[in-house]
Amino acid sequence: MPTNLPMFSPVTLLLSFGVALLLSSCGPLFDGDPGPGDERRTLAQGYTPCNDFPDPSRGVICHPSQYCSSQILSICHNGCLSQDNCSHEQFCLKTGSERVGTCVDHATYEERRRGEDLEPGYTACGDPDNPSRFAICHPSQYCSSDYFGQCSSGCLSEHNCTELQVCIKEAGENVGTCQHAGNR
């Protein structure tokens, strides 16, 4: 009895079988519920993928307090671009118009914004309730804009210098430089 079924060459059948096998081993093509044997998993807060792999749990992973500066080269740098780069106990603190911030512990931030637990020479600057307008000025810096939380080089008094330094100002100048106390 003749049938009208098309005849496929052995090469076509072999290629079709190979493609079907390859596609079945790739796993799901769309996001959805992971199936049995699916190794994908969610990354913990602060861990971010830094690669071009479709599965974020494989390849280079930046740790909390790091951000991915190049997906193509898989390079992690210290700092944060957003809360995604910090752990649950931290948040991303950026000062002024900086693009890269620092992951700061919530408790440490609360102490600093109240002016507590600051080393000599470090001063709070700006609105402590607005992280984008708050900064901690380092020794040899003073708060030049309390509104924007901006620090500038120099000193207004010894509060902007370390314990071993004094603020030296030229005659008629408001801003000086921190110098070692023995260099007067």
mmCIF file of C-alpha atoms in Angstrom:
data_model
loop_
_atom_site.group_PDB
_atom_site.id
_atom_site.type_symbol
_atom_site.label_atom_id
_atom_site.label_comp_id
_atom_site.label_asym_id
_atom_site.label_seq_id
_atom_site.Cartn_x
_atom_site.Cartn_y
_atom_site.Cartn_z
ATOM 1 C CA MET A 1 0.000 0.000 0.000
ATOM 2 C CA PRO A 2 1.643 3.263 -1.078
ATOM 3 C CA THR A 3 1.636 6.208 1.370
ATOM 4 C CA ASN A 4 2.082 9.862 0.639
ATOM 5 C CA LEU A 5 4.436 10.475 3.570
ATOM 6 C CA PRO A 6 7.557 12.479 2.752
ATOM 7 C CA MET A 7 10.849 10.657 2.884
ATOM 8 C CA PHE A 8 13.679 12.346 4.777
ATOM 9 C CA SER A 9 17.312 11.652 4.149
ATOM 10 C CA PRO A 10 19.340 10.111 6.979
ATOM 11 C CA VAL A 11 21.404 13.339 7.254
ATOM 12 C CA THR A 12 18.257 15.472 7.721
ATOM 13 C CA LEU A 13 16.943 13.094 10.386
ATOM 14 C CA LEU A 14 20.277 13.088 12.184
ATOM 15 C CA LEU A 15 20.505 16.904 12.141
ATOM 16 C CA SER A 16 16.903 17.257 13.362
ATOM 17 C CA PHE A 17 17.552 14.815 16.188
ATOM 18 C CA GLY A 18 20.786 16.698 17.142
ATOM 19 C CA VAL A 19 19.037 20.089 17.245
ATOM 20 C CA ALA A 20 16.191 18.668 19.342
ATOM 21 C CA LEU A 21 18.690 17.145 21.766
ATOM 22 C CA LEU A 22 20.663 20.382 21.993
ATOM 23 C CA LEU A 23 17.564 22.502 22.681
ATOM 24 C CA SER A 24 16.290 20.110 25.343
ATOM 25 C CA SER A 25 19.590 20.306 27.250
ATOM 26 C CA CYS A 26 19.588 24.133 27.355
ATOM 27 C CA GLY A 27 16.781 24.336 29.855
ATOM 28 C CA PRO A 28 13.847 26.731 29.679
ATOM 29 C CA LEU A 29 14.214 29.561 27.195
ATOM 30 C CA PHE A 30 11.906 31.878 29.138
ATOM 31 C CA ASP A 31 11.824 32.838 32.807
ATOM 32 C CA GLY A 32 9.429 30.741 34.763
ATOM 33 C CA ASP A 33 9.289 28.228 37.532
ATOM 34 C CA PRO A 34 12.542 26.294 37.663
ATOM 35 C CA GLY A 35 12.090 22.680 36.730
ATOM 36 C CA PRO A 36 13.738 19.608 38.216
ATOM 37 C CA GLY A 37 17.500 19.788 37.923
ATOM 38 C CA ASP A 38 17.458 23.533 37.167
ATOM 39 C CA GLU A 39 20.464 24.992 38.982
ATOM 40 C CA ARG A 40 19.351 28.640 38.860
ATOM 41 C CA ARG A 41 19.052 30.337 42.212
ATOM 42 C CA THR A 42 18.483 33.843 43.493
ATOM 43 C CA LEU A 43 21.518 35.790 44.697
ATOM 44 C CA ALA A 44 21.503 37.168 48.248
ATOM 45 C CA GLN A 45 21.107 40.936 48.780
ATOM 46 C CA GLY A 46 24.306 42.772 47.861
ATOM 47 C CA TYR A 47 25.668 40.096 45.506
ATOM 48 C CA THR A 48 25.360 41.208 41.881
ATOM 49 C CA PRO A 49 26.224 39.414 38.632
ATOM 50 C CA CYS A 50 29.055 40.865 36.576
ATOM 51 C CA ASN A 51 29.054 38.922 33.342
ATOM 52 C CA ASP A 52 27.162 38.347 30.135
ATOM 53 C CA PHE A 53 25.864 34.934 31.239
ATOM 54 C CA PRO A 54 22.058 34.637 31.096
ATOM 55 C CA ASP A 55 22.082 32.828 34.448
ATOM 56 C CA PRO A 56 23.102 35.366 37.156
ATOM 57 C CA SER A 57 24.278 32.664 39.576
ATOM 58 C CA ARG A 58 27.118 31.636 37.224
ATOM 59 C CA GLY A 59 30.288 33.503 36.299
ATOM 60 C CA VAL A 60 31.702 36.501 38.193
ATOM 61 C CA ILE A 61 29.657 37.718 41.155
ATOM 62 C CA CYS A 62 30.452 41.078 42.828
ATOM 63 C CA HIS A 63 30.230 40.907 46.632
ATOM 64 C CA PRO A 64 28.439 43.448 48.850
ATOM 65 C CA SER A 65 30.185 46.854 48.741
ATOM 66 C CA GLN A 66 31.250 46.193 45.123
ATOM 67 C CA TYR A 67 29.681 47.129 41.797
ATOM 68 C CA CYS A 68 30.220 45.795 38.279
ATOM 69 C CA SER A 69 32.147 48.333 36.209
ATOM 70 C CA SER A 70 32.207 46.159 33.062
ATOM 71 C CA GLN A 71 29.768 43.374 32.199
ATOM 72 C CA ILE A 72 31.889 42.384 29.196
ATOM 73 C CA LEU A 73 35.196 42.142 31.085
ATOM 74 C CA SER A 74 33.566 41.000 34.376
ATOM 75 C CA ILE A 75 35.327 43.599 36.563
ATOM 76 C CA CYS A 76 34.138 44.428 40.095
ATOM 77 C CA HIS A 77 35.193 47.649 41.882
ATOM 78 C CA ASN A 78 34.765 48.748 45.486
ATOM 79 C CA GLY A 79 31.782 51.021 46.092
ATOM 80 C CA CYS A 80 28.105 51.025 45.173
ATOM 81 C CA LEU A 81 25.876 52.425 42.474
ATOM 82 C CA SER A 82 22.614 51.622 44.276
ATOM 83 C CA GLN A 83 21.162 49.680 47.192
ATOM 84 C CA ASP A 84 21.514 46.527 45.063
ATOM 85 C CA ASN A 85 25.270 46.578 45.761
ATOM 86 C CA CYS A 86 24.860 46.682 49.580
ATOM 87 C CA SER A 87 23.765 44.080 52.138
ATOM 88 C CA HIS A 88 20.477 44.289 54.073
ATOM 89 C CA GLU A 89 22.276 45.966 56.998
ATOM 90 C CA GLN A 90 23.698 48.694 54.741
ATOM 91 C CA PHE A 91 22.650 51.354 52.290
ATOM 92 C CA CYS A 92 24.471 53.132 49.456
ATOM 93 C CA LEU A 93 25.634 56.574 50.624
ATOM 94 C CA LYS A 94 26.613 59.006 47.865
ATOM 95 C CA THR A 95 27.836 62.495 48.594
ATOM 96 C CA GLY A 96 27.087 65.448 46.374
ATOM 97 C CA SER A 97 26.896 64.493 42.707
ATOM 98 C CA GLU A 98 29.110 61.406 42.996
ATOM 99 C CA ARG A 99 28.077 58.451 40.818
ATOM 100 C CA VAL A 100 29.763 55.861 43.053
ATOM 101 C CA GLY A 101 28.979 55.712 46.747
ATOM 102 C CA THR A 102 29.979 53.683 49.772
ATOM 103 C CA CYS A 103 27.941 50.990 51.521
ATOM 104 C CA VAL A 104 27.414 52.244 55.058
ATOM 105 C CA ASP A 105 26.024 50.287 57.979
ATOM 106 C CA HIS A 106 22.689 51.782 59.176
ATOM 107 C CA ALA A 107 23.867 51.962 62.806
ATOM 108 C CA THR A 108 27.184 53.611 61.868
ATOM 109 C CA TYR A 109 25.341 56.139 59.714
ATOM 110 C CA GLU A 110 22.987 57.034 62.574
ATOM 111 C CA GLU A 111 25.952 57.607 64.912
ATOM 112 C CA ARG A 112 27.771 59.712 62.317
ATOM 113 C CA ARG A 113 24.784 61.836 61.387
ATOM 114 C CA ARG A 114 24.384 62.746 65.041
ATOM 115 C CA GLY A 115 28.099 63.634 65.132
ATOM 116 C CA GLU A 116 28.920 60.672 67.371
ATOM 117 C CA ASP A 117 31.822 58.293 66.921
ATOM 118 C CA LEU A 118 33.751 60.544 64.512
ATOM 119 C CA GLU A 119 37.535 60.508 64.656
ATOM 120 C CA PRO A 120 39.244 63.877 65.226
ATOM 121 C CA GLY A 121 39.245 65.918 62.012
ATOM 122 C CA TYR A 122 36.109 64.277 60.585
ATOM 123 C CA THR A 123 33.015 66.505 60.538
ATOM 124 C CA ALA A 124 29.387 65.942 59.519
ATOM 125 C CA CYS A 125 28.094 68.106 56.665
ATOM 126 C CA GLY A 126 24.570 68.542 55.294
ATOM 127 C CA ASP A 127 21.176 67.074 56.036
ATOM 128 C CA PRO A 128 21.594 63.818 57.958
ATOM 129 C CA ASP A 129 18.075 62.727 56.976
ATOM 130 C CA ASN A 130 18.850 62.980 53.243
ATOM 131 C CA PRO A 131 21.726 60.659 52.225
ATOM 132 C CA SER A 132 22.170 62.401 48.861
ATOM 133 C CA ARG A 133 22.828 65.691 50.683
ATOM 134 C CA PHE A 134 24.949 64.425 53.550
ATOM 135 C CA ALA A 135 28.686 63.830 53.766
ATOM 136 C CA ILE A 136 31.391 63.170 56.297
ATOM 137 C CA CYS A 137 34.242 65.585 55.608
ATOM 138 C CA HIS A 138 37.698 64.067 56.142
ATOM 139 C CA PRO A 139 40.613 65.776 57.902
ATOM 140 C CA SER A 140 41.854 68.779 55.875
ATOM 141 C CA GLN A 141 38.316 69.294 54.537
ATOM 142 C CA TYR A 142 35.544 71.598 55.691
ATOM 143 C CA CYS A 143 31.825 71.718 54.952
ATOM 144 C CA SER A 144 31.582 74.223 52.087
ATOM 145 C CA SER A 145 27.855 73.668 51.431
ATOM 146 C CA ASP A 146 25.660 72.535 54.262
ATOM 147 C CA TYR A 147 22.681 72.506 51.865
ATOM 148 C CA PHE A 148 24.296 70.068 49.395
ATOM 149 C CA GLY A 149 26.489 68.202 51.904
ATOM 150 C CA GLN A 150 29.628 69.185 50.009
ATOM 151 C CA CYS A 151 33.173 69.114 51.397
ATOM 152 C CA SER A 152 36.082 71.222 50.121
ATOM 153 C CA SER A 153 39.824 71.125 50.773
ATOM 154 C CA GLY A 154 41.087 73.279 53.614
ATOM 155 C CA CYS A 155 40.074 74.077 57.175
ATOM 156 C CA LEU A 156 38.025 76.666 58.994
ATOM 157 C CA SER A 157 39.275 75.659 62.447
ATOM 158 C CA GLU A 158 41.121 72.873 64.266
ATOM 159 C CA HIS A 159 37.894 70.811 64.107
ATOM 160 C CA ASN A 160 38.785 70.120 60.456
ATOM 161 C CA CYS A 161 42.295 68.846 61.334
ATOM 162 C CA THR A 162 43.660 65.786 63.119
ATOM 163 C CA GLU A 163 44.832 65.902 66.743
ATOM 164 C CA LEU A 164 48.439 66.518 65.616
ATOM 165 C CA GLN A 165 47.542 69.394 63.283
ATOM 166 C CA VAL A 166 46.459 73.018 63.543
ATOM 167 C CA CYS A 167 44.554 75.157 61.039
ATOM 168 C CA ILE A 168 46.876 77.857 59.645
ATOM 169 C CA LYS A 169 45.227 80.770 57.809
ATOM 170 C CA GLU A 170 46.900 83.581 55.890
ATOM 171 C CA ALA A 171 46.041 87.128 57.014
ATOM 172 C CA GLY A 172 42.527 88.034 55.850
ATOM 173 C CA GLU A 173 41.682 84.504 54.649
ATOM 174 C CA ASN A 174 38.722 82.468 55.960
ATOM 175 C CA VAL A 175 40.024 79.110 54.746
ATOM 176 C CA GLY A 176 43.375 77.720 55.842
ATOM 177 C CA THR A 177 45.354 74.507 55.600
ATOM 178 C CA CYS A 178 45.908 71.825 58.192
ATOM 179 C CA GLN A 179 49.585 71.616 59.102
ATOM 180 C CA HIS A 180 51.526 69.576 61.615
ATOM 181 C CA ALA A 181 51.661 71.488 64.896
ATOM 182 C CA GLY A 182 55.484 71.579 64.771
ATOM 183 C CA ASN A 183 55.518 73.293 61.334
ATOM 184 C CA ARG A 184 54.202 76.666 62.494
#
